[in-house]
mmCIF file of C-alpha atoms and ligand atoms in Angstrom:
data_model
loop_
_atom_site.group_PDB
_atom_site.id
_atom_site.type_symbol
_atom_site.label_atom_id
_atom_site.label_comp_id
_atom_site.label_asym_id
_atom_site.label_seq_id
_atom_site.Cartn_x
_atom_site.Cartn_y
_atom_site.Cartn_z
ATOM 1 C CA VAL A 1 0.000 0.000 0.000
ATOM 2 C CA SER A 2 1.281 3.490 -0.748
ATOM 3 C CA HIS A 3 -0.671 5.285 2.028
ATOM 4 C CA SER A 4 0.776 3.919 5.250
ATOM 5 C CA VAL A 5 -2.515 4.479 7.144
ATOM 6 C CA LEU A 6 -3.869 1.506 5.197
ATOM 7 C CA HIS A 7 -1.468 -0.739 7.061
ATOM 8 C CA THR A 8 -3.233 -0.896 10.432
ATOM 9 C CA PRO A 9 -2.698 -2.620 13.793
ATOM 10 C CA LEU A 10 -5.214 -5.247 12.634
ATOM 11 C CA CYS A 11 -2.859 -6.156 9.765
ATOM 12 C CA ASP A 12 -0.035 -6.769 12.239
ATOM 13 C CA LEU A 13 -2.220 -8.582 14.767
ATOM 14 C CA VAL A 14 -3.543 -11.221 12.363
ATOM 15 C CA GLY A 15 -0.806 -11.131 9.737
ATOM 16 C CA ILE A 16 -2.637 -9.801 6.690
ATOM 17 C CA ARG A 17 -1.589 -7.345 3.971
ATOM 18 C CA PHE A 18 -4.892 -5.452 3.789
ATOM 19 C CA PRO A 19 -7.250 -4.413 6.618
ATOM 20 C CA VAL A 20 -10.186 -6.312 5.148
ATOM 21 C CA VAL A 21 -12.074 -9.273 6.624
ATOM 22 C CA GLN A 22 -14.495 -11.706 4.966
ATOM 23 C CA THR A 23 -16.910 -12.821 7.676
ATOM 24 C CA GLY A 24 -17.909 -16.359 8.648
ATOM 25 C CA MET A 25 -21.374 -16.516 7.076
ATOM 26 C CA GLY A 26 -23.231 -19.738 7.786
ATOM 27 C CA TRP A 27 -23.559 -22.006 4.685
ATOM 28 C CA VAL A 28 -21.759 -19.342 2.627
ATOM 29 C CA ALA A 29 -18.182 -18.915 3.852
ATOM 30 C CA GLY A 30 -16.773 -22.295 2.838
ATOM 31 C CA ALA A 31 -13.186 -23.345 2.207
ATOM 32 C CA GLY A 32 -13.117 -21.987 -1.378
ATOM 33 C CA LEU A 33 -14.164 -18.453 -0.468
ATOM 34 C CA VAL A 34 -11.907 -18.372 2.589
ATOM 35 C CA ALA A 35 -8.816 -19.528 0.677
ATOM 36 C CA ALA A 36 -9.489 -17.075 -2.181
ATOM 37 C CA THR A 37 -9.798 -14.216 0.323
ATOM 38 C CA CYS A 38 -6.631 -15.172 2.209
ATOM 39 C CA ASN A 39 -4.618 -15.599 -0.974
ATOM 40 C CA ALA A 40 -5.648 -12.076 -1.980
ATOM 41 C CA GLY A 41 -4.178 -10.582 1.208
ATOM 42 C CA ALA A 42 -7.278 -10.236 3.424
ATOM 43 C CA LEU A 43 -8.557 -12.361 6.333
ATOM 44 C CA GLY A 44 -11.024 -15.081 5.391
ATOM 45 C CA ILE A 45 -13.191 -16.576 8.127
ATOM 46 C CA LEU A 46 -14.617 -20.056 7.729
ATOM 47 C CA ALA A 47 -18.246 -20.467 8.844
ATOM 48 C CA SER A 48 -18.489 -23.405 11.212
ATOM 49 C CA ALA A 49 -21.705 -22.582 13.095
ATOM 50 C CA THR A 50 -23.569 -24.527 10.408
ATOM 51 C CA MET A 51 -21.011 -27.364 10.151
ATOM 52 C CA THR A 52 -20.779 -30.557 12.159
ATOM 53 C CA TYR A 53 -17.470 -31.160 13.914
ATOM 54 C CA ASP A 54 -16.408 -33.591 11.184
ATOM 55 C CA GLU A 55 -17.344 -31.138 8.442
ATOM 56 C CA LEU A 56 -15.203 -28.539 10.185
ATOM 57 C CA VAL A 57 -12.237 -30.946 10.285
ATOM 58 C CA LYS A 58 -12.630 -31.524 6.546
ATOM 59 C CA ALA A 59 -13.067 -27.827 5.734
ATOM 60 C CA LEU A 60 -9.939 -26.908 7.727
ATOM 61 C CA ALA A 61 -7.940 -29.380 5.652
ATOM 62 C CA GLU A 62 -9.391 -27.906 2.460
ATOM 63 C CA VAL A 63 -8.483 -24.350 3.427
ATOM 64 C CA LYS A 64 -4.956 -25.416 4.363
ATOM 65 C CA ALA A 65 -4.553 -27.253 1.058
ATOM 66 C CA SER A 66 -5.365 -24.031 -0.829
ATOM 67 C CA THR A 67 -3.593 -21.336 1.158
ATOM 68 C CA ASN A 68 -0.693 -20.948 3.555
ATOM 69 C CA GLN A 69 -2.012 -17.607 4.847
ATOM 70 C CA SER A 70 -3.656 -16.894 8.215
ATOM 71 C CA PHE A 71 -7.379 -17.514 8.415
ATOM 72 C CA GLY A 72 -10.159 -17.550 10.992
ATOM 73 C CA VAL A 73 -13.077 -19.765 12.007
ATOM 74 C CA ASN A 74 -16.501 -18.561 13.165
ATOM 75 C CA LEU A 75 -17.985 -20.589 16.012
ATOM 76 C CA ARG A 76 -21.103 -20.660 18.122
ATOM 77 C CA ALA A 77 -20.128 -19.995 21.711
ATOM 78 C CA ASP A 78 -23.224 -21.902 22.887
ATOM 79 C CA ALA A 79 -22.648 -25.015 20.751
ATOM 80 C CA PRO A 80 -22.624 -28.169 22.897
ATOM 81 C CA ASP A 81 -19.189 -29.078 21.513
ATOM 82 C CA ALA A 82 -17.748 -25.541 21.633
ATOM 83 C CA ALA A 83 -14.829 -26.609 23.860
ATOM 84 C CA ALA A 84 -13.852 -29.458 21.510
ATOM 85 C CA ARG A 85 -13.983 -27.086 18.555
ATOM 86 C CA CYS A 86 -11.750 -24.614 20.377
ATOM 87 C CA ASP A 87 -9.259 -27.433 21.027
ATOM 88 C CA LEU A 88 -9.367 -28.279 17.327
ATOM 89 C CA LEU A 89 -8.593 -24.669 16.410
ATOM 90 C CA VAL A 90 -5.640 -24.801 18.774
ATOM 91 C CA SER A 91 -4.283 -28.078 17.413
ATOM 92 C CA GLU A 92 -4.741 -26.824 13.838
ATOM 93 C CA GLN A 93 -3.062 -23.515 14.749
ATOM 94 C CA VAL A 94 -5.916 -21.433 13.368
ATOM 95 C CA LYS A 95 -5.105 -17.727 13.711
ATOM 96 C CA VAL A 96 -8.498 -16.307 14.737
ATOM 97 C CA ALA A 97 -11.617 -17.607 16.468
ATOM 98 C CA SER A 98 -14.601 -15.415 15.642
ATOM 99 C CA PHE A 99 -17.849 -15.601 17.623
ATOM 100 C CA ALA A 100 -21.309 -14.292 16.825
ATOM 101 C CA GLN A 101 -21.920 -13.784 20.559
ATOM 102 C CA ALA A 102 -19.486 -13.235 23.389
ATOM 103 C CA PRO A 103 -17.764 -16.524 24.268
ATOM 104 C CA ARG A 104 -17.455 -17.760 27.851
ATOM 105 C CA GLN A 105 -14.291 -16.932 29.753
ATOM 106 C CA ASP A 106 -13.175 -20.578 29.822
ATOM 107 C CA LEU A 107 -13.336 -20.752 26.004
ATOM 108 C CA ILE A 108 -11.327 -17.531 25.702
ATOM 109 C CA ASP A 109 -8.701 -18.881 28.099
ATOM 110 C CA ARG A 110 -8.523 -22.195 26.212
ATOM 111 C CA LEU A 111 -7.970 -20.412 22.901
ATOM 112 C CA HIS A 112 -5.446 -17.975 24.320
ATOM 113 C CA ALA A 113 -3.454 -20.759 25.949
ATOM 114 C CA GLY A 114 -3.151 -22.318 22.490
ATOM 115 C CA GLY A 115 -2.212 -19.050 20.749
ATOM 116 C CA VAL A 116 -5.523 -18.442 18.964
ATOM 117 C CA LEU A 117 -6.818 -14.837 18.799
ATOM 118 C CA VAL A 118 -10.384 -14.270 20.014
ATOM 119 C CA VAL A 119 -12.582 -11.816 18.101
ATOM 120 C CA PRO A 120 -16.269 -11.617 19.085
ATOM 121 C CA SER A 121 -18.881 -9.725 17.069
ATOM 122 C CA ILE A 122 -20.810 -7.118 19.008
ATOM 123 C CA GLY A 123 -23.859 -5.021 18.193
ATOM 124 C CA ALA A 124 -24.006 -2.700 21.201
ATOM 125 C CA LYS A 125 -21.576 -0.535 23.159
ATOM 126 C CA ARG A 126 -22.207 -2.315 26.460
ATOM 127 C CA HIS A 127 -21.149 -5.609 24.842
ATOM 128 C CA ALA A 128 -17.812 -4.041 23.890
ATOM 129 C CA GLU A 129 -17.177 -3.052 27.487
ATOM 130 C CA LYS A 130 -18.056 -6.550 28.695
ATOM 131 C CA VAL A 131 -15.834 -8.489 26.275
ATOM 132 C CA LEU A 132 -12.880 -6.164 26.833
ATOM 133 C CA ASP A 133 -12.909 -7.113 30.494
ATOM 134 C CA TRP A 134 -12.728 -10.754 29.400
ATOM 135 C CA GLY A 135 -9.540 -10.126 27.450
ATOM 136 C CA VAL A 136 -10.489 -10.435 23.774
ATOM 137 C CA ASP A 137 -7.924 -9.500 21.094
ATOM 138 C CA ALA A 138 -10.150 -7.389 18.806
ATOM 139 C CA VAL A 139 -13.853 -6.692 18.386
ATOM 140 C CA LEU A 140 -15.977 -6.809 15.269
ATOM 141 C CA VAL A 141 -18.713 -4.183 15.494
ATOM 142 C CA GLN A 142 -21.753 -4.848 13.350
ATOM 143 C CA GLY A 143 -24.071 -1.918 12.696
ATOM 144 C CA GLY A 144 -27.786 -2.417 12.115
ATOM 145 C CA GLU A 145 -27.546 -2.307 8.312
ATOM 146 C CA GLY A 146 -25.503 -5.521 8.338
ATOM 147 C CA GLY A 147 -26.844 -8.898 7.244
ATOM 148 C CA GLY A 148 -27.855 -11.767 9.509
ATOM 149 C CA HIS A 149 -28.387 -11.238 13.242
ATOM 150 C CA THR A 150 -28.192 -7.544 13.790
ATOM 151 C CA GLY A 151 -28.834 -4.698 16.214
ATOM 152 C CA ALA A 152 -30.799 -1.479 15.926
ATOM 153 C CA VAL A 153 -27.956 1.069 15.865
ATOM 154 C CA PRO A 154 -26.480 1.919 12.434
ATOM 155 C CA THR A 155 -22.739 1.655 11.762
ATOM 156 C CA SER A 156 -22.346 5.461 11.573
ATOM 157 C CA LEU A 157 -23.364 5.741 15.257
ATOM 158 C CA LEU A 158 -22.311 2.395 16.746
ATOM 159 C CA LEU A 159 -18.766 2.519 15.368
ATOM 160 C CA PRO A 160 -17.705 5.846 16.983
ATOM 161 C CA GLN A 161 -19.476 4.754 20.186
ATOM 162 C CA VAL A 162 -17.524 1.502 20.339
ATOM 163 C CA VAL A 163 -14.222 3.075 19.241
ATOM 164 C CA ASP A 164 -14.554 5.499 22.163
ATOM 165 C CA ALA A 165 -15.468 2.728 24.600
ATOM 166 C CA VAL A 166 -12.531 0.571 23.470
ATOM 167 C CA ALA A 167 -10.179 3.568 23.699
ATOM 168 C CA GLY A 168 -7.370 1.981 21.704
ATOM 169 C CA ARG A 169 -7.041 -1.134 23.872
ATOM 170 C CA VAL A 170 -7.700 -3.525 20.963
ATOM 171 C CA PRO A 171 -8.321 -3.091 17.224
ATOM 172 C CA VAL A 172 -11.934 -2.465 16.230
ATOM 173 C CA ILE A 173 -13.195 -4.004 12.995
ATOM 174 C CA ALA A 174 -16.162 -2.186 11.442
ATOM 175 C CA ALA A 175 -18.943 -4.187 9.783
ATOM 176 C CA GLY A 176 -22.370 -3.484 8.374
ATOM 177 C CA GLY A 177 -22.797 -1.727 5.048
ATOM 178 C CA PHE A 178 -19.241 -1.815 3.677
ATOM 179 C CA PHE A 179 -18.466 -2.598 0.047
ATOM 180 C CA ASP A 180 -15.863 -0.148 -1.293
ATOM 181 C CA GLY A 181 -12.679 1.828 -0.655
ATOM 182 C CA ARG A 182 -14.483 4.956 0.510
ATOM 183 C CA GLY A 183 -16.107 2.884 3.226
ATOM 184 C CA LEU A 184 -12.733 1.549 4.336
ATOM 185 C CA VAL A 185 -11.305 5.072 4.627
ATOM 186 C CA ALA A 186 -14.454 6.244 6.459
ATOM 187 C CA ALA A 187 -14.133 3.359 8.943
ATOM 188 C CA LEU A 188 -10.474 4.216 9.547
ATOM 189 C CA ALA A 189 -11.470 7.865 10.028
ATOM 190 C CA TYR A 190 -13.871 6.795 12.775
ATOM 191 C CA GLY A 191 -10.970 5.012 14.460
ATOM 192 C CA ALA A 192 -11.530 1.462 13.237
ATOM 193 C CA SER A 193 -8.605 -0.728 12.245
ATOM 194 C CA GLY A 194 -10.293 -2.359 9.264
ATOM 195 C CA ILE A 195 -13.598 -3.428 7.752
ATOM 196 C CA ALA A 196 -15.429 -6.741 7.620
ATOM 197 C CA MET A 197 -17.960 -7.616 4.942
ATOM 198 C CA GLY A 198 -20.503 -10.374 4.607
ATOM 199 C CA THR A 199 -22.897 -9.510 1.789
ATOM 200 C CA ARG A 200 -20.136 -8.208 -0.543
ATOM 201 C CA PHE A 201 -18.188 -11.485 -0.242
ATOM 202 C CA LEU A 202 -21.354 -13.569 -0.605
ATOM 203 C CA LEU A 203 -21.756 -11.827 -3.970
ATOM 204 C CA THR A 204 -18.481 -13.019 -5.498
ATOM 205 C CA SER A 205 -17.681 -15.731 -7.993
ATOM 206 C CA ASP A 206 -15.765 -17.517 -5.206
ATOM 207 C CA SER A 207 -18.805 -18.025 -2.977
ATOM 208 C CA ALA A 208 -20.575 -21.330 -3.584
ATOM 209 C CA VAL A 209 -24.085 -19.878 -3.241
ATOM 210 C CA PRO A 210 -26.287 -21.086 -6.143
ATOM 211 C CA ASP A 211 -26.598 -18.684 -9.091
ATOM 212 C CA ALA A 212 -30.389 -18.345 -8.753
ATOM 213 C CA VAL A 213 -29.881 -17.100 -5.203
ATOM 214 C CA LYS A 214 -27.105 -14.709 -6.183
ATOM 215 C CA GLY A 215 -29.422 -13.378 -8.911
ATOM 216 C CA LEU A 216 -32.096 -12.592 -6.346
ATOM 217 C CA TYR A 217 -29.593 -10.703 -4.199
ATOM 218 C CA LEU A 218 -28.283 -8.734 -7.201
ATOM 219 C CA ALA A 219 -31.826 -7.670 -8.089
ATOM 220 C CA ALA A 220 -32.640 -6.465 -4.551
ATOM 221 C CA PRO A 221 -32.872 -2.691 -4.000
ATOM 222 C CA VAL A 222 -31.435 -0.966 -0.918
ATOM 223 C CA THR A 223 -34.904 -1.215 0.638
ATOM 224 C CA GLY A 224 -35.112 -4.929 -0.202
ATOM 225 C CA THR A 225 -34.230 -6.295 3.241
ATOM 226 C CA VAL A 226 -36.210 -6.509 6.447
ATOM 227 C CA VAL A 227 -35.327 -7.177 10.071
ATOM 228 C CA THR A 228 -37.539 -9.975 11.324
ATOM 229 C CA THR A 229 -37.745 -11.726 14.671
ATOM 230 C CA LYS A 230 -40.022 -14.404 13.225
ATOM 231 C CA VAL A 231 -37.239 -16.619 11.942
ATOM 232 C CA ASP A 232 -35.544 -17.395 15.248
ATOM 233 C CA GLY A 233 -36.901 -14.981 17.823
ATOM 234 C CA VAL A 234 -34.048 -12.448 17.606
ATOM 235 C CA PRO A 235 -33.647 -9.627 15.042
ATOM 236 C CA HIS A 236 -32.346 -11.044 11.782
ATOM 237 C CA ARG A 237 -31.812 -8.984 8.608
ATOM 238 C CA VAL A 238 -32.902 -10.956 5.552
ATOM 239 C CA LEU A 239 -34.041 -10.383 1.973
ATOM 240 C CA ARG A 240 -37.720 -9.489 1.902
ATOM 241 C CA THR A 241 -39.444 -12.428 0.197
ATOM 242 C CA ALA A 242 -42.982 -13.809 0.112
ATOM 243 C CA LEU A 243 -42.011 -16.372 2.794
ATOM 244 C CA VAL A 244 -40.654 -13.669 5.091
ATOM 245 C CA ASP A 245 -43.806 -11.575 4.596
ATOM 246 C CA LYS A 246 -45.858 -14.638 5.553
ATOM 247 C CA LEU A 247 -43.757 -15.234 8.669
ATOM 248 C CA GLU A 248 -44.010 -11.548 9.576
ATOM 249 C CA SER A 249 -47.807 -11.608 9.417
ATOM 250 C CA SER A 250 -48.081 -14.756 11.569
ATOM 251 C CA THR A 251 -49.128 -14.412 15.196
ATOM 252 C CA ALA A 252 -47.437 -15.867 18.264
ATOM 253 C CA VAL A 253 -50.195 -18.501 18.489
ATOM 254 C CA THR A 254 -49.474 -19.884 15.021
ATOM 255 C CA SER A 255 -45.708 -19.549 15.189
ATOM 256 C CA LEU A 256 -45.053 -22.242 17.823
ATOM 257 C CA PRO A 257 -46.923 -25.004 15.943
ATOM 258 C CA ARG A 258 -45.165 -23.875 12.771
ATOM 259 C CA ALA A 259 -41.789 -23.945 14.486
ATOM 260 C CA ILE A 260 -42.420 -27.508 15.665
ATOM 261 C CA ALA A 261 -43.674 -28.595 12.239
ATOM 262 C CA ASN A 262 -40.643 -27.055 10.534
ATOM 263 C CA ALA A 263 -38.266 -28.604 13.025
ATOM 264 C CA ALA A 264 -39.813 -32.003 12.318
ATOM 265 C CA ARG A 265 -39.667 -31.461 8.554
ATOM 266 C CA PHE A 266 -36.081 -30.319 8.512
ATOM 267 C CA ARG A 267 -34.526 -32.501 11.176
ATOM 268 C CA LYS A 268 -33.624 -35.215 8.681
ATOM 269 C CA VAL A 269 -32.022 -32.755 6.298
ATOM 270 C CA GLY A 270 -29.827 -31.426 9.052
ATOM 271 C CA GLY A 271 -29.022 -34.875 10.325
ATOM 272 C CA GLN A 272 -29.869 -33.518 13.760
ATOM 273 C CA ARG A 273 -31.641 -35.897 16.084
ATOM 274 C CA TRP A 274 -34.427 -34.761 18.387
ATOM 275 C CA ARG A 275 -32.382 -35.763 21.416
ATOM 276 C CA ASP A 276 -29.458 -33.556 20.310
ATOM 277 C CA MET A 277 -31.819 -30.760 19.473
ATOM 278 C CA LEU A 278 -33.399 -30.849 22.929
ATOM 279 C CA ARG A 279 -29.994 -30.924 24.593
ATOM 280 C CA GLU A 280 -28.878 -27.971 22.525
ATOM 281 C CA GLY A 281 -32.217 -26.276 23.171
ATOM 282 C CA ARG A 282 -31.773 -26.580 26.916
ATOM 283 C CA ALA A 283 -28.284 -25.078 26.662
ATOM 284 C CA MET A 284 -29.603 -22.202 24.560
ATOM 285 C CA ARG A 285 -32.408 -21.492 27.023
ATOM 286 C CA LYS A 286 -29.949 -21.422 29.845
ATOM 287 C CA SER A 287 -27.490 -19.137 28.094
ATOM 288 C CA SER A 288 -29.906 -16.633 26.606
ATOM 289 C CA GLU A 289 -33.244 -16.869 28.425
ATOM 290 C CA MET A 290 -35.095 -17.897 25.287
ATOM 291 C CA SER A 291 -38.565 -19.422 25.355
ATOM 292 C CA TRP A 292 -39.044 -22.933 23.979
ATOM 293 C CA ALA A 293 -40.794 -21.407 20.941
ATOM 294 C CA GLN A 294 -37.705 -19.298 20.291
ATOM 295 C CA VAL A 295 -35.427 -22.285 20.808
ATOM 296 C CA LEU A 296 -37.376 -24.303 18.266
ATOM 297 C CA GLN A 297 -37.366 -21.400 15.861
ATOM 298 C CA ALA A 298 -33.633 -21.015 16.332
ATOM 299 C CA ALA A 299 -33.143 -24.686 15.585
ATOM 300 C CA ASN A 300 -35.061 -24.103 12.357
ATOM 301 C CA THR A 301 -33.005 -21.171 11.239
ATOM 302 C CA PRO A 302 -29.965 -23.040 9.948
ATOM 303 C CA MET A 303 -32.269 -25.269 7.927
ATOM 304 C CA LEU A 304 -34.253 -22.373 6.511
ATOM 305 C CA LEU A 305 -30.994 -20.694 5.490
ATOM 306 C CA ARG A 306 -29.599 -23.943 4.080
ATOM 307 C CA GLU A 307 -32.679 -24.442 1.917
ATOM 308 C CA SER A 308 -31.792 -21.318 -0.076
ATOM 309 C CA MET A 309 -28.041 -20.870 0.349
ATOM 310 C CA VAL A 310 -27.157 -24.495 -0.441
ATOM 311 C CA GLU A 311 -30.202 -25.994 -2.178
ATOM 312 C CA GLY A 312 -31.046 -22.864 -4.171
ATOM 313 C CA ASN A 313 -34.714 -23.032 -3.176
ATOM 314 C CA VAL A 314 -35.517 -19.313 -2.929
ATOM 315 C CA GLU A 315 -39.228 -19.868 -2.167
ATOM 316 C CA ALA A 316 -38.755 -22.143 0.848
ATOM 317 C CA GLY A 317 -35.636 -20.599 2.337
ATOM 318 C CA VAL A 318 -34.547 -17.505 4.179
ATOM 319 C CA MET A 319 -31.646 -15.410 2.851
ATOM 320 C CA ALA A 320 -29.686 -13.274 5.284
ATOM 321 C CA SER A 321 -28.528 -10.019 3.694
ATOM 322 C CA GLY A 322 -27.233 -6.580 4.550
ATOM 323 C CA GLN A 323 -28.859 -3.425 3.197
ATOM 324 C CA VAL A 324 -25.695 -2.904 1.150
ATOM 325 C CA VAL A 325 -27.132 -5.542 -1.221
ATOM 326 C CA GLY A 326 -28.879 -2.637 -2.982
ATOM 327 C CA LEU A 327 -25.517 -1.097 -3.922
ATOM 328 C CA ILE A 328 -24.029 -4.273 -5.355
ATOM 329 C CA ASP A 329 -24.720 -5.346 -8.925
ATOM 330 C CA ASP A 330 -21.855 -7.614 -9.958
ATOM 331 C CA LEU A 331 -20.129 -10.897 -9.083
ATOM 332 C CA PRO A 332 -16.372 -10.238 -9.144
ATOM 333 C CA SER A 333 -13.857 -12.650 -7.622
ATOM 334 C CA ALA A 334 -12.927 -12.133 -3.967
ATOM 335 C CA LYS A 335 -9.501 -10.989 -5.189
ATOM 336 C CA ASP A 336 -11.115 -8.336 -7.420
ATOM 337 C CA VAL A 337 -13.241 -7.108 -4.510
ATOM 338 C CA ILE A 338 -10.174 -6.709 -2.308
ATOM 339 C CA GLU A 339 -8.062 -5.082 -5.038
ATOM 340 C CA ARG A 340 -10.848 -2.640 -5.897
ATOM 341 C CA ILE A 341 -11.326 -1.704 -2.265
ATOM 342 C CA MET A 342 -7.629 -1.053 -1.763
ATOM 343 C CA ALA A 343 -7.339 0.942 -5.011
ATOM 344 C CA GLY A 344 -10.476 2.901 -4.055
ATOM 345 C CA ALA A 345 -9.092 3.594 -0.581
ATOM 346 C CA GLU A 346 -5.795 4.862 -2.029
ATOM 347 C CA ALA A 347 -7.694 7.121 -4.467
ATOM 348 C CA THR A 348 -9.944 8.416 -1.685
ATOM 349 C CA LEU A 349 -6.977 9.282 0.519
ATOM 350 C CA SER A 350 -5.270 11.082 -2.397
ATOM 351 C CA ARG A 351 -8.482 13.037 -3.035
ATOM 352 C CA LEU A 352 -8.698 14.050 0.631
ATOM 353 C CA GLU A 353 -5.077 15.174 0.637
ATOM 354 C CA GLY A 354 -5.738 17.430 -2.362
ATOM 355 C CA PRO A 355 -3.086 18.514 -4.869
ATOM 356 C CA THR A 356 0.410 18.367 -3.387
HETATM 357 C C1 FMN B 401 -25.842 -14.931 4.573
HETATM 358 C C2 FMN B 401 -25.254 -14.445 5.866
HETATM 359 C C3 FMN B 401 -24.957 -15.373 6.860
HETATM 360 C C4 FMN B 401 -24.366 -14.960 8.071
HETATM 361 N N1 FMN B 401 -24.021 -15.913 9.004
HETATM 362 C C5 FMN B 401 -23.301 -15.536 10.097
HETATM 363 C C6 FMN B 401 -22.792 -16.530 11.004
HETATM 364 O O1 FMN B 401 -23.001 -17.727 10.831
HETATM 365 N N2 FMN B 401 -22.058 -16.089 12.067
HETATM 366 C C7 FMN B 401 -21.782 -14.751 12.268
HETATM 367 O O2 FMN B 401 -21.079 -14.412 13.245
HETATM 368 N N3 FMN B 401 -22.272 -13.800 11.448
HETATM 369 C C8 FMN B 401 -23.011 -14.165 10.361
HETATM 370 N N4 FMN B 401 -23.466 -13.194 9.481
HETATM 371 C C9 FMN B 401 -23.139 -11.758 9.726
HETATM 372 C C10 FMN B 401 -21.850 -11.406 8.974
HETATM 373 O O3 FMN B 401 -20.801 -12.151 9.509
HETATM 374 C C11 FMN B 401 -21.469 -9.897 8.997
HETATM 375 O O4 FMN B 401 -21.325 -9.437 10.311
HETATM 376 C C12 FMN B 401 -22.442 -9.030 8.238
HETATM 377 O O5 FMN B 401 -22.801 -9.632 7.023
HETATM 378 C C13 FMN B 401 -21.841 -7.660 7.979
HETATM 379 O O6 FMN B 401 -22.716 -6.822 7.286
HETATM 380 P P1 FMN B 401 -22.770 -6.669 5.661
HETATM 381 O O7 FMN B 401 -23.628 -7.795 5.204
HETATM 382 O O8 FMN B 401 -23.403 -5.333 5.469
HETATM 383 O O9 FMN B 401 -21.368 -6.747 5.139
HETATM 384 C C14 FMN B 401 -24.097 -13.577 8.289
HETATM 385 C C15 FMN B 401 -24.431 -12.644 7.282
HETATM 386 C C16 FMN B 401 -24.979 -13.056 6.079
HETATM 387 C C17 FMN B 401 -25.305 -12.019 5.019
#
């Protein structure tokens, strides 16, 4: 990079050339996308929340066969086998463990003892303060415009709030709404150390999402997403489809029977047995005070996402997406995305400097 501000503390912490992260999107961020991202100089994060332990073992081998660069793995802190997965990350010398929610202290300690960096995603300032006390290595801040599970505060407000709360103790990675070099420079101006993107990397030729699904994303306008709690009980930003409209108009009385029916319909697809699901459900209730209806809905979510993101069935599935989808209309390679962002950031910085 010719502007030295584009080489940030995040680059040094995780060992990447560019301060850009591809996030661990369930069913989307597989070995191919992760390796392509890492080989292009950014940090790729493998999605393992939707993988079995054995699938994760296989995917780790695939990533390592295609790149010798640092990469990360996204995990569910409340997964029944979270500790075993952390041990696997340690034995495989994975650089970064990323978590959708704050991981327990014992998991953080386990990862740190094995030299793995811990980077939780947060959607509120108070979460930043909490995880800093636990000794995380960086935080990924996702503003409300971001895809998937999301909060109510937009990136433009949450990012400066969190940067101030963190006060330089660890690098802050900005997420939610980023897609170009101007956004990277803006994030750095707010005090972030880099950007992370989900939707932009989903819409690359390196992501394995079926073409019909990518087509639907490309056609979506900036107003084409909605935040719904009807998928799994917590706010989830998804493409607005006929199925989502139907879920949105359903009442609490009809949603529990539907959740049970869906769980029964999908349990074979997921290979998840009822016994495992109940065990996991109990753990989820304990960790997040969810109702059984929410637990069942949550158990459905991976299957509803899989139906579209893997099977290509856009009518029966749910598609997580950021609002930035409305600003994206092409399917470049991950390498092109990263190169464009860095070239755009350099040009933006030159423009801000004015004629010398
Ligand atoms: C299809 C999709 C699946 C996602 N799955 C996960 C996940 O499994 N774990 C996670 O921590 N975040 C997940 N996210 C959130 C992203 O990691 C990221 O924070 C978000 O996409 C950033 O906003 P953007 O879409 O505007 O770039 C997902 C997002 C999308 C779009």
